[in-house]
Short mmCIF file of C-alpha atoms in Angstrom, two decimals:
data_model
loop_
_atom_site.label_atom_id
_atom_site.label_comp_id
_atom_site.label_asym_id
_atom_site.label_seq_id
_atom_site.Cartn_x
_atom_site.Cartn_y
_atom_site.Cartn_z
CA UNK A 1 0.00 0.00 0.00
CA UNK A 2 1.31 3.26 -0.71
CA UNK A 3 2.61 5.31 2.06
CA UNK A 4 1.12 8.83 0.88
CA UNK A 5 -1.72 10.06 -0.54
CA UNK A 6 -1.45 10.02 -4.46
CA UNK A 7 -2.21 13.14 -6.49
CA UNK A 8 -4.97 13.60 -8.96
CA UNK A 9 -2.80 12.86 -11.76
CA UNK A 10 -0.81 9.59 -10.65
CA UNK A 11 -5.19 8.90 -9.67
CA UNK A 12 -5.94 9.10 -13.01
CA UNK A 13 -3.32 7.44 -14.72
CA UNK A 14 -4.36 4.35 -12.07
CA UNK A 15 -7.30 4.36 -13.09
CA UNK A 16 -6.79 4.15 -16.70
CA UNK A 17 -4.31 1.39 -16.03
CA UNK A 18 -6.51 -1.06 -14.09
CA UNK A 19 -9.95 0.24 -15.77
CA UNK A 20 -9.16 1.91 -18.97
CA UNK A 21 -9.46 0.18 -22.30
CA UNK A 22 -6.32 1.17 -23.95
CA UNK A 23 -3.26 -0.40 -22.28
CA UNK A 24 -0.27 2.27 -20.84
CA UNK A 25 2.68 1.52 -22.70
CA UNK A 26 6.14 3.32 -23.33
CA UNK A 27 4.33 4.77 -26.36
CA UNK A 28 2.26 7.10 -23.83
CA UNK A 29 5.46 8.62 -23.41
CA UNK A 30 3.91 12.00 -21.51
CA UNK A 31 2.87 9.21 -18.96
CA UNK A 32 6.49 7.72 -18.47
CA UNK A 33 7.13 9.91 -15.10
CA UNK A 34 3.84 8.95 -13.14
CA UNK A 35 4.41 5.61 -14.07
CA UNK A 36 7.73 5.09 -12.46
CA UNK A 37 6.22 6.66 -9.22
CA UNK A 38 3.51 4.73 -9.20
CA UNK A 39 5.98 1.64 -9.80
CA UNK A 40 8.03 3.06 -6.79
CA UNK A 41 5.39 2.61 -4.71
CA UNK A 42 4.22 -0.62 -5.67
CA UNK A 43 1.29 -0.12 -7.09
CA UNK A 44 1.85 -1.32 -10.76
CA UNK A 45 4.81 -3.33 -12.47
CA UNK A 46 6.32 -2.50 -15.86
CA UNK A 47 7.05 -5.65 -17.21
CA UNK A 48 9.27 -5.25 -20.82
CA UNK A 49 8.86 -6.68 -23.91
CA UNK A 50 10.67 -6.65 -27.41
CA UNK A 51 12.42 -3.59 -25.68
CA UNK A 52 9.16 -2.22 -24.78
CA UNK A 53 7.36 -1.87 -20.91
CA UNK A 54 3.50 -2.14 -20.57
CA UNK A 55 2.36 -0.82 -17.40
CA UNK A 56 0.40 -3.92 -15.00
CA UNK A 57 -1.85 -3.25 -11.66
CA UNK A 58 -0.67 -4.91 -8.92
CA UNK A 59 -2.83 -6.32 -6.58
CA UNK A 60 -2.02 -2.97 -4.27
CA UNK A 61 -2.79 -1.24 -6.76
CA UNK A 62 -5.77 -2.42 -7.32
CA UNK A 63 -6.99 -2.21 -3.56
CA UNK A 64 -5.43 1.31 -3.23
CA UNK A 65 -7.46 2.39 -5.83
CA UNK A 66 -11.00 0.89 -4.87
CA UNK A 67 -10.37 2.17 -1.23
CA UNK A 68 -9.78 5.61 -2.61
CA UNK A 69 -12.65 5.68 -4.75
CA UNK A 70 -14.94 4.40 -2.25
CA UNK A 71 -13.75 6.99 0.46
CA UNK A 72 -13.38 10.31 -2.10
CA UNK A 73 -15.96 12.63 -1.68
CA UNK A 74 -18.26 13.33 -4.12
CA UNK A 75 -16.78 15.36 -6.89
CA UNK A 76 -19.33 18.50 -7.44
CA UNK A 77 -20.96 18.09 -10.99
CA UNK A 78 -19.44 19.76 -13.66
CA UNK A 79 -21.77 23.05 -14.55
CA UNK A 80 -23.67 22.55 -17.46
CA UNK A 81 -22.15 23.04 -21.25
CA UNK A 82 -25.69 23.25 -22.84
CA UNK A 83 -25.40 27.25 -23.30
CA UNK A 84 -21.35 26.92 -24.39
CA UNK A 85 -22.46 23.79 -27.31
CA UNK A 86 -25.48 26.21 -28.50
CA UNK A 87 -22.75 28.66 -28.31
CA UNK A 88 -20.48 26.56 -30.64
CA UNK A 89 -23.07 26.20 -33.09
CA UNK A 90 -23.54 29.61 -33.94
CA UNK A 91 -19.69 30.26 -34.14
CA UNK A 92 -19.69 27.81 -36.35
CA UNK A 93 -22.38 28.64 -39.04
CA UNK A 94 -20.42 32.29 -38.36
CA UNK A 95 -17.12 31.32 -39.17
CA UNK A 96 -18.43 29.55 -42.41
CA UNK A 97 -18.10 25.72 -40.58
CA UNK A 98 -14.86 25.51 -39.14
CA UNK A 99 -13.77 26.59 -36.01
CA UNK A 100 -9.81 26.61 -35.06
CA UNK A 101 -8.12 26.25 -31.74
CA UNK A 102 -4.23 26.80 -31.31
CA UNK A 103 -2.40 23.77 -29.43
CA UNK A 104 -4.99 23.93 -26.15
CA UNK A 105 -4.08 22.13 -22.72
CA UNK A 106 -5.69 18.62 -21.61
CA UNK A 107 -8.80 20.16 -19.77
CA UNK A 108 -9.62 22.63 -22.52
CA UNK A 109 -9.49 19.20 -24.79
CA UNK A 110 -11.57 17.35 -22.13
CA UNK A 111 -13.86 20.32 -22.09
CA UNK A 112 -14.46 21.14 -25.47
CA UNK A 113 -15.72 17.21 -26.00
CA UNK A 114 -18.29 17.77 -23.37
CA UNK A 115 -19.17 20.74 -25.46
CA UNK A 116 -19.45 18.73 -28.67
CA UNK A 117 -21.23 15.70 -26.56
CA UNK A 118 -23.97 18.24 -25.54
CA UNK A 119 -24.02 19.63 -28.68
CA UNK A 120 -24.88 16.34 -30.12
CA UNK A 121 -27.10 14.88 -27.12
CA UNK A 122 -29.27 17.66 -26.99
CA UNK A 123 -29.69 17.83 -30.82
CA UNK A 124 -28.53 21.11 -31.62
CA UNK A 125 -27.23 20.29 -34.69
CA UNK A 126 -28.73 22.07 -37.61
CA UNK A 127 -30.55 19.17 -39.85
CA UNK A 128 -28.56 17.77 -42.73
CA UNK A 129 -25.58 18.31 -40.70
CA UNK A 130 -22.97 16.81 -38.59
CA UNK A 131 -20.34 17.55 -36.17
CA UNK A 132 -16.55 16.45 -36.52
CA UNK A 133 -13.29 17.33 -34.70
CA UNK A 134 -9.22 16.36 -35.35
CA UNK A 135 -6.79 16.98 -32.84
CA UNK A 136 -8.27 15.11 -29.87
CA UNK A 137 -4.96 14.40 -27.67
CA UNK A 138 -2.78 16.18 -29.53
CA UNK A 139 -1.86 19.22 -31.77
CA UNK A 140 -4.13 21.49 -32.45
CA UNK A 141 -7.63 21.23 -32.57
CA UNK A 142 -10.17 21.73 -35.04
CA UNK A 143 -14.15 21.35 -35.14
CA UNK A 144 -16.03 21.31 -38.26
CA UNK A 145 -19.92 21.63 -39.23
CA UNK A 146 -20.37 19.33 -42.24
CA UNK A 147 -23.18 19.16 -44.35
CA UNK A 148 -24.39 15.20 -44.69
CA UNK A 149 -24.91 12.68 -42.41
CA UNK A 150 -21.99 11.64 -39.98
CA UNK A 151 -19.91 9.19 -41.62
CA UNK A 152 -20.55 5.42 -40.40
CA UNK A 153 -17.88 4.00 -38.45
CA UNK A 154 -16.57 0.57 -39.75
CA UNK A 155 -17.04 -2.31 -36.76
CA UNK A 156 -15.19 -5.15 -36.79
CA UNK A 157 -17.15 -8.33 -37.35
CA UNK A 158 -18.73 -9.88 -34.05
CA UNK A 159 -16.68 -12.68 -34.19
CA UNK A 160 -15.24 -15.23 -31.51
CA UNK A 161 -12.67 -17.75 -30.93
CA UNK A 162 -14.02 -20.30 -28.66
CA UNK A 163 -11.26 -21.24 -26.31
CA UNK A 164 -12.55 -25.01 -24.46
CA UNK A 165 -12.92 -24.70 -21.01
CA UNK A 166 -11.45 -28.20 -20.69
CA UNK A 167 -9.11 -29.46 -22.96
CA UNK A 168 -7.95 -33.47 -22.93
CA UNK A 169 -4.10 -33.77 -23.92
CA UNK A 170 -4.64 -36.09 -26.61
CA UNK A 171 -6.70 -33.27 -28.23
CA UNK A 172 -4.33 -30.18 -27.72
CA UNK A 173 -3.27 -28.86 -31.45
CA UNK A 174 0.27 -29.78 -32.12
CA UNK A 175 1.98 -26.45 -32.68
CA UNK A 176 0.13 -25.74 -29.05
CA UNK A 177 1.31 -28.97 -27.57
CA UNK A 178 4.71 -27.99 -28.17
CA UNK A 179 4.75 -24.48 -27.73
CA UNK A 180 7.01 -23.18 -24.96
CA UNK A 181 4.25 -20.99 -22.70
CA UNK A 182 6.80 -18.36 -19.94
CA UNK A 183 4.06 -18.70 -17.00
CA UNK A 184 3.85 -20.09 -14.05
CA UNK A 185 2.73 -23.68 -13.63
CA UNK A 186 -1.02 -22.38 -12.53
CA UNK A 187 -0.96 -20.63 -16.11
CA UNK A 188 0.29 -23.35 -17.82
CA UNK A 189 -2.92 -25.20 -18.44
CA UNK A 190 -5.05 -21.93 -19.56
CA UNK A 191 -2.34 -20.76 -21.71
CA UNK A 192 -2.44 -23.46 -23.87
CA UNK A 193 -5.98 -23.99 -24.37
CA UNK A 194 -5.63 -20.30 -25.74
CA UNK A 195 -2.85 -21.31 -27.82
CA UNK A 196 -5.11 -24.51 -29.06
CA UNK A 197 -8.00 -22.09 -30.09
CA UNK A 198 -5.49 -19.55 -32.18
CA UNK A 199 -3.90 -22.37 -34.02
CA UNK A 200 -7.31 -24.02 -35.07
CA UNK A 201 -8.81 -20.13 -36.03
CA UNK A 202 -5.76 -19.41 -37.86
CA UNK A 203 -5.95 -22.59 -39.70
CA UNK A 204 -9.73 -21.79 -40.47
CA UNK A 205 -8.42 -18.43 -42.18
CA UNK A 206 -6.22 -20.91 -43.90
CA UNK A 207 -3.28 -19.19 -42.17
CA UNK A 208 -0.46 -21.53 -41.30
CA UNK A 209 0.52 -22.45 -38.14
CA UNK A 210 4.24 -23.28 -36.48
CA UNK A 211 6.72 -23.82 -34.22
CA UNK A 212 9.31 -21.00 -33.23
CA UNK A 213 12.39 -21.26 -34.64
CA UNK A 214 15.18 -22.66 -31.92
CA UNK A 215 16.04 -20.55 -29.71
CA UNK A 216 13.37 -17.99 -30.41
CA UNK A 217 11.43 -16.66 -27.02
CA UNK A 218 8.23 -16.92 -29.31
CA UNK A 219 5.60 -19.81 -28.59
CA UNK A 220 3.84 -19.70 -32.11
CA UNK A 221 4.46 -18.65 -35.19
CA UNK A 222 1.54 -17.45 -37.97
CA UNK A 223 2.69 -17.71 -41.36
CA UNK A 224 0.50 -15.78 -44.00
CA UNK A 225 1.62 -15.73 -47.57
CA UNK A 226 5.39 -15.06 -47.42
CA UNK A 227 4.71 -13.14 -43.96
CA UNK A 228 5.52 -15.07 -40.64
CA UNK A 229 4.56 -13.36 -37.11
CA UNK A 230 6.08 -14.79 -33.92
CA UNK A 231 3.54 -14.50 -31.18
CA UNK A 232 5.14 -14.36 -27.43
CA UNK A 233 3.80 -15.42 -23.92
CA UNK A 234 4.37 -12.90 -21.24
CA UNK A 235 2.51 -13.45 -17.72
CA UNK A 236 2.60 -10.35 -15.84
CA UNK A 237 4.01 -10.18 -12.10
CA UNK A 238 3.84 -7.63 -9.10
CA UNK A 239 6.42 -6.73 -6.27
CA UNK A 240 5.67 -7.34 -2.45
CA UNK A 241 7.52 -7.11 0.60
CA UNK A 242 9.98 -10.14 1.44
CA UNK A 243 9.27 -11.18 4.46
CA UNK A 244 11.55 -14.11 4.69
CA UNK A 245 14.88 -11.99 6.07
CA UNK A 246 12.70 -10.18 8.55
CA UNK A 247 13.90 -12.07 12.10
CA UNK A 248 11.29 -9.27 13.91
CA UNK A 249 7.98 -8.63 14.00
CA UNK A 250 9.06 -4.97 14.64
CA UNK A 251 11.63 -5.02 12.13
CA UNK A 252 11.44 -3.07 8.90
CA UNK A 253 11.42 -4.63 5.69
CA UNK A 254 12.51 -3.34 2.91
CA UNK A 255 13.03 -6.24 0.39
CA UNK A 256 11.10 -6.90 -2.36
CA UNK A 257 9.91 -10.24 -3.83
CA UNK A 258 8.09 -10.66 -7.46
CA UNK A 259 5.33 -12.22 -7.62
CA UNK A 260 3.12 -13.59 -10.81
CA UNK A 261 0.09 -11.66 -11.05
CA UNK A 262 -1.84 -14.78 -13.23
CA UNK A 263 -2.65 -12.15 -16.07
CA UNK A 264 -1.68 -13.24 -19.43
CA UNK A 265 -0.49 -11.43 -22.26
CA UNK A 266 0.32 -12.00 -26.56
CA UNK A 267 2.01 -9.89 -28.39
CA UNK A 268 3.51 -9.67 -31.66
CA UNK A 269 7.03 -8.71 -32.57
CA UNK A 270 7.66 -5.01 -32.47
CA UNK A 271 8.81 -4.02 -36.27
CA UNK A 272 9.36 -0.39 -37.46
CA UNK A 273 7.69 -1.84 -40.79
CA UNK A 274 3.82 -1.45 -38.51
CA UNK A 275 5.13 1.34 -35.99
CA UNK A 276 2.46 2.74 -34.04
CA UNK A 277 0.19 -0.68 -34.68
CA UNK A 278 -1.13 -2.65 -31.69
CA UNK A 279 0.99 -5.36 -30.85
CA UNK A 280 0.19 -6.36 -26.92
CA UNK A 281 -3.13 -8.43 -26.17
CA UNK A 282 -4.08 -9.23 -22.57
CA UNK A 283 -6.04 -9.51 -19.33
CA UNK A 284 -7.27 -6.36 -18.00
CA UNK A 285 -10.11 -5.75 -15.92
CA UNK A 286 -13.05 -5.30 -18.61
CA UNK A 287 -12.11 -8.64 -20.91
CA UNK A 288 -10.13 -11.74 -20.81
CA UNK A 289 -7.14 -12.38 -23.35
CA UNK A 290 -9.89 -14.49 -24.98
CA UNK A 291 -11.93 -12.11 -25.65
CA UNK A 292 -9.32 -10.40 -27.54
CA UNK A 293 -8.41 -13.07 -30.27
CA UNK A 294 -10.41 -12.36 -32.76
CA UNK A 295 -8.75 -8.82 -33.09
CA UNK A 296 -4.94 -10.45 -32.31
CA UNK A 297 -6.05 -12.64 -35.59
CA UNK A 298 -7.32 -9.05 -38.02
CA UNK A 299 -4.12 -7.64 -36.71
CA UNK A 300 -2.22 -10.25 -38.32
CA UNK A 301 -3.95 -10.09 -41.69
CA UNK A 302 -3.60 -6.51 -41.49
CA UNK A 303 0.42 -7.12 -41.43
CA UNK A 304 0.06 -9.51 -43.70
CA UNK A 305 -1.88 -7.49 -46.40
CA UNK A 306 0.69 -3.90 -45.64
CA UNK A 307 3.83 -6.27 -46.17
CA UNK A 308 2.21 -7.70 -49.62
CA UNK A 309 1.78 -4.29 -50.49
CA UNK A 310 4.70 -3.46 -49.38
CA UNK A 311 6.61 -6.50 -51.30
CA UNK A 312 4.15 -5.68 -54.30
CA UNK A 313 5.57 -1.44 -54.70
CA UNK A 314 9.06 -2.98 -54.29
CA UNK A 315 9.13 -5.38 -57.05
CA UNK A 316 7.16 -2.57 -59.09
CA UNK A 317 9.94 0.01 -58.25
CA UNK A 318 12.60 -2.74 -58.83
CA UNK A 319 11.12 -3.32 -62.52
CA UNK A 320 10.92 -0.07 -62.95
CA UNK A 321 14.19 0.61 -62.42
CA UNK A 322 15.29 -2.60 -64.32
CA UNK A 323 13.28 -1.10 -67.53
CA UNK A 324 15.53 2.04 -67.31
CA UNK A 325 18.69 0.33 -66.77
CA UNK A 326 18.17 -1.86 -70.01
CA UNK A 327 17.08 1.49 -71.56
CA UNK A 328 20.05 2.90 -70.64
CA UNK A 329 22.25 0.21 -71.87
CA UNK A 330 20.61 0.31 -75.11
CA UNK A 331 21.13 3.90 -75.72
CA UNK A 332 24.78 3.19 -74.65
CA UNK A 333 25.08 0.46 -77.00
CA UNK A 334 23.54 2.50 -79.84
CA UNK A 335 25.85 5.60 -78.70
CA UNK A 336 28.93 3.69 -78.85
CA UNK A 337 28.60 2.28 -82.01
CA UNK A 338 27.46 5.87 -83.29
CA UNK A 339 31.22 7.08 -81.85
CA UNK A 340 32.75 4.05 -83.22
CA UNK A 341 31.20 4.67 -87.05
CA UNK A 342 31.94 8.66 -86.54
CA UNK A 343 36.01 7.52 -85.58
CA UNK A 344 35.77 5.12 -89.04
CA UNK A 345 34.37 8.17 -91.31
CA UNK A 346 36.24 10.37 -90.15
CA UNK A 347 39.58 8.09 -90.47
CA UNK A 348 38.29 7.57 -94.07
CA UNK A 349 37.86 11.65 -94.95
CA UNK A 350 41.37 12.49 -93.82
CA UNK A 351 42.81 10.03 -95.75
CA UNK A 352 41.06 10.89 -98.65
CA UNK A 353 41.82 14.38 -98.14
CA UNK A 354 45.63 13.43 -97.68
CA UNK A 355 45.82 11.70 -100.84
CA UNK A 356 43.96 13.99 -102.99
CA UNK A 357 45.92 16.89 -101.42
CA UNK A 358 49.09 14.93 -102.39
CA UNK A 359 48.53 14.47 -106.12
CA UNK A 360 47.35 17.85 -106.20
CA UNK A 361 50.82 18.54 -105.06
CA UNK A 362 52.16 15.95 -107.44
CA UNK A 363 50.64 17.72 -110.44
CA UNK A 364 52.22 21.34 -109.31
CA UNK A 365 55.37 19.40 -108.88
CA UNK A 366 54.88 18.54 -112.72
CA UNK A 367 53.98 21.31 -113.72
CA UNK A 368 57.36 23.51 -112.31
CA UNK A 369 59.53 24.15 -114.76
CA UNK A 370 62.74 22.78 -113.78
CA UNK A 371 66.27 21.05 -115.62
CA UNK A 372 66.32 17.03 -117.09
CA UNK A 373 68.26 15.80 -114.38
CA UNK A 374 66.20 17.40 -112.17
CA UNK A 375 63.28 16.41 -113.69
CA UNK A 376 64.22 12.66 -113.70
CA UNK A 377 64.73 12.51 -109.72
CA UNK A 378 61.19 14.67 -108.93
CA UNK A 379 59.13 11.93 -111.55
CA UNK A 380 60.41 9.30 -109.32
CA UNK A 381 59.36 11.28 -106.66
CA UNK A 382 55.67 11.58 -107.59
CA UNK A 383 55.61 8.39 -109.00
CA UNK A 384 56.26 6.96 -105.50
CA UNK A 385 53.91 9.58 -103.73
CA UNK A 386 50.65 8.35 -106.77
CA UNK A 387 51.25 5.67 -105.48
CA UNK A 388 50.80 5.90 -102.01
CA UNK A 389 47.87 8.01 -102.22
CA UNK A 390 46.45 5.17 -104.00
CA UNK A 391 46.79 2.71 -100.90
CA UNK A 392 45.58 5.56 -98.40
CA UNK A 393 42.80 6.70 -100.92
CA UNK A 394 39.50 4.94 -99.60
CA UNK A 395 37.21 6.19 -102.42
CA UNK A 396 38.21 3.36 -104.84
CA UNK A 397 37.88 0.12 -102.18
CA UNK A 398 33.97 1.54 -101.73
CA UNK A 399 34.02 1.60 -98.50
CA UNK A 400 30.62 0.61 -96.60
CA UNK A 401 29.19 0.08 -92.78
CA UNK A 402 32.10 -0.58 -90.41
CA UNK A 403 31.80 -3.68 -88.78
CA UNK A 404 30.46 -3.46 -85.21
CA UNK A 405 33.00 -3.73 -82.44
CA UNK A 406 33.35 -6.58 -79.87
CA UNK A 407 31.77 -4.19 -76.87
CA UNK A 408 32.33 -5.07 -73.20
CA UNK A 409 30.72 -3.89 -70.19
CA UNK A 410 33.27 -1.45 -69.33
CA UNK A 411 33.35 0.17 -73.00
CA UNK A 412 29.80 1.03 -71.90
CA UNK A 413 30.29 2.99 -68.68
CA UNK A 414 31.07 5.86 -70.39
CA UNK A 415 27.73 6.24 -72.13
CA UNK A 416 25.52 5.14 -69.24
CA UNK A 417 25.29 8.44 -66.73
CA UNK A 418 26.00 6.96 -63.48
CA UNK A 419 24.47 3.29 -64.32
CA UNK A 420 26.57 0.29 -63.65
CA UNK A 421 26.95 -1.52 -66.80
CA UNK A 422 27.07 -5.14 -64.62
CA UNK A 423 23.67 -4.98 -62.84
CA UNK A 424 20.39 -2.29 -62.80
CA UNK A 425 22.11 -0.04 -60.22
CA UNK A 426 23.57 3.51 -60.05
CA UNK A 427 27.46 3.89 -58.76
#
């Protein structure tokens, strides 16, 4: 039991811990502080998971809690927001339906959606309209007068997974039979009768069932498609004074001993691939973990479904990029030849312009006037210079199409802007 009084806060955050319907978890992390005090006075545990803590009543907790709400006074009633929602209304239709508020605190939250309730409850909505609002725990927040009626809010199906209250051995599914369960020996028994009626639902989805991997802390494993999901085991414990070293009656004890607290929990590995997705099923004080398998099981094929999708856009962007590598090397291929038939034309002009220019210069060499014996040596000359413009002269072998070179990867990487000319990536 807590040794002083708790404030209205760490209250609250009790409360919502042992009553509320949405677990407290290291995500809540405004919460963080008043759960460590409330953990330093032994009221709840913070058991840790895939490097993440849930927040669990203890069984102080629990009576520390029902004691104070039994013995609070009376809160006074909270003055009536009829006038303030009739209010809203007409701030609304005068600011053309939207109304804006800048980043407001908790209890102006909490007290603008007793404005909206009464709003709504006392039907003082104009007809043909409806009433929405973003920014309910965080950011700012905005409420809106739509025309329409409000939009229907999708509910899951009202399905069950019948978990046997007795359950022979011979008839235990074998992935549950197997499956390592992390409780306590009371546990044990309950545990896997939960595990018995997952496998056989999961195999009625035609999802696959399995054993962990060696060495893995799961106890089942749900394959969907190409998409496996560990599920874990975790039975949740509480901390109460050791009595065992105390030799006095008198004597003060200060040791701690854990204790299992006989509430069960299943959770799915923690992936950055579905941040901010549920992941922790368990006992709390409205439902049962059984009650909760049906939406452990949507969960699942949610995953399932995002990672196809997932798998699906990366094999499309992995095509896609394959399409413009190949592009790429075929514009490289058809540029290097281009540069290859450009090198042979232009070999072939400048020799043809060499040997024309030298029988031009042949003929002025004939044409000089000049003496016999000098005469005799320069005919030789030109004779042997014809000649060679002949062999250099490409005009009379007709020349066509160059062959195509022998082309290698690396005579392409020039051409190919960054591409590697081995595989559809850029360097």
């Amino acid at each position: 039991m807590a040794r002083n009084k708790l404030n209205e806060r760490q209250l609250d955050v009790l409360r919502r811990i042992c009553h509320g319907e949405t677990p407290v978890t290291s995500d809540d992390s405004g919460l963080a502080t008043t759960v460590y005090a409330l953990r330093n006075r032994g009221l709840v545990t913070m058991p840790r998971a895939d490097g993440r803590w849930s927040a669990v009543p203890t069984e102080a907790g629990r009576q520390h809690l029902a004691h104070t709400d039994t013995t609070l006074a009376p809160r006074p009633s909270a003055p009536s927001t009829a006038p303030e929602a009739a209010e809203l209304i007409t701030r609304l239709q005068q600011a053309g339906g939207t109304l804006h508020i800048t980043n407001p605190t908790p209890d102006e939250r909490a007290h603008w959606r007793r404005v909206l309730h009464a709003a709504r409850a006392d039907h003082l909505v104009p007809d043909g309209h409806h009433l929405q609002h973003t920014g309910r725990d965080k950011g700012d927040l905005t409420i809106t007068l739509r025309p329409g009626p409000p939009p229907r809010r999708s509910t899951p199906p009202n399905e069950t997974v019948p978990v046997p209250d007795d359950l022979p051995p011979e008839t235990v599914h074998p992935a549950a039979a197997s499956a390592p369960i992390p409780t306590c020996p009371d546990c044990q028994p309950r545990a896997r009768r939960i595990l018995h009626a997952l496998c056989h639902a999961a195999e009625a989805k035609n999802f696959t069932v399995s054993d962990p991997e060696t060495g893995s802390a799961a106890s089942l494993v749900i394959t969907i498609g190409g998409s496996s999901f560990p599920l874990s085991f975790h039975e949740g414990s509480y901390e109460v004074p050791d009595l065992s070293g105390a030799k006095y009656a008198w004597q003060r004890v200060t040791a701690r001993t854990t204790r299992p607290s006989h509430e069960l929990e299943l959770s799915l590995e923690h992936t950055y691939a579905h941040r901010g997705r549920r992941s922790h099923w368990g006992d709390r004080q409205r439902w049962r973990l059984e009650d909760k398998l049906p939406a452990l099981l949507r969960e699942i094929a949610h995953r399932a479904h995002a990672e196809y999708e997932r798998l699906q856009a990366q094999q499309r962007r992995e095509e896609e990029t394959r399409q413009r590598w190949l592009t790429a090397m075929q514009q490289a291929r058809t540029a290097l030849l281009e540069d290859h038939r450009l090198k042979a034309l232009r070999t072939q002009v400048q020799a043809w312009q060499e040997a024309t220019a030298i029988r031009a210069y042949c003929d002025a060499l004939e044409d000089h006037p000049t003496t016999t014996e000098v005469a005799e040596a320069t005919t030789a000359w030109t004779t042997w210079a014809r000649a060679y413009a002949d062999r250099i002269d490409p005009v009379p072998q007709n020349p066509g199409l160059p062959d195509p070179p022998t082309i290698t990867p690396e005579d392409l990487r020039p051409y190919l802007r960054g591409w590697s000319p081995y595989e559809p990536k850029r360097r």
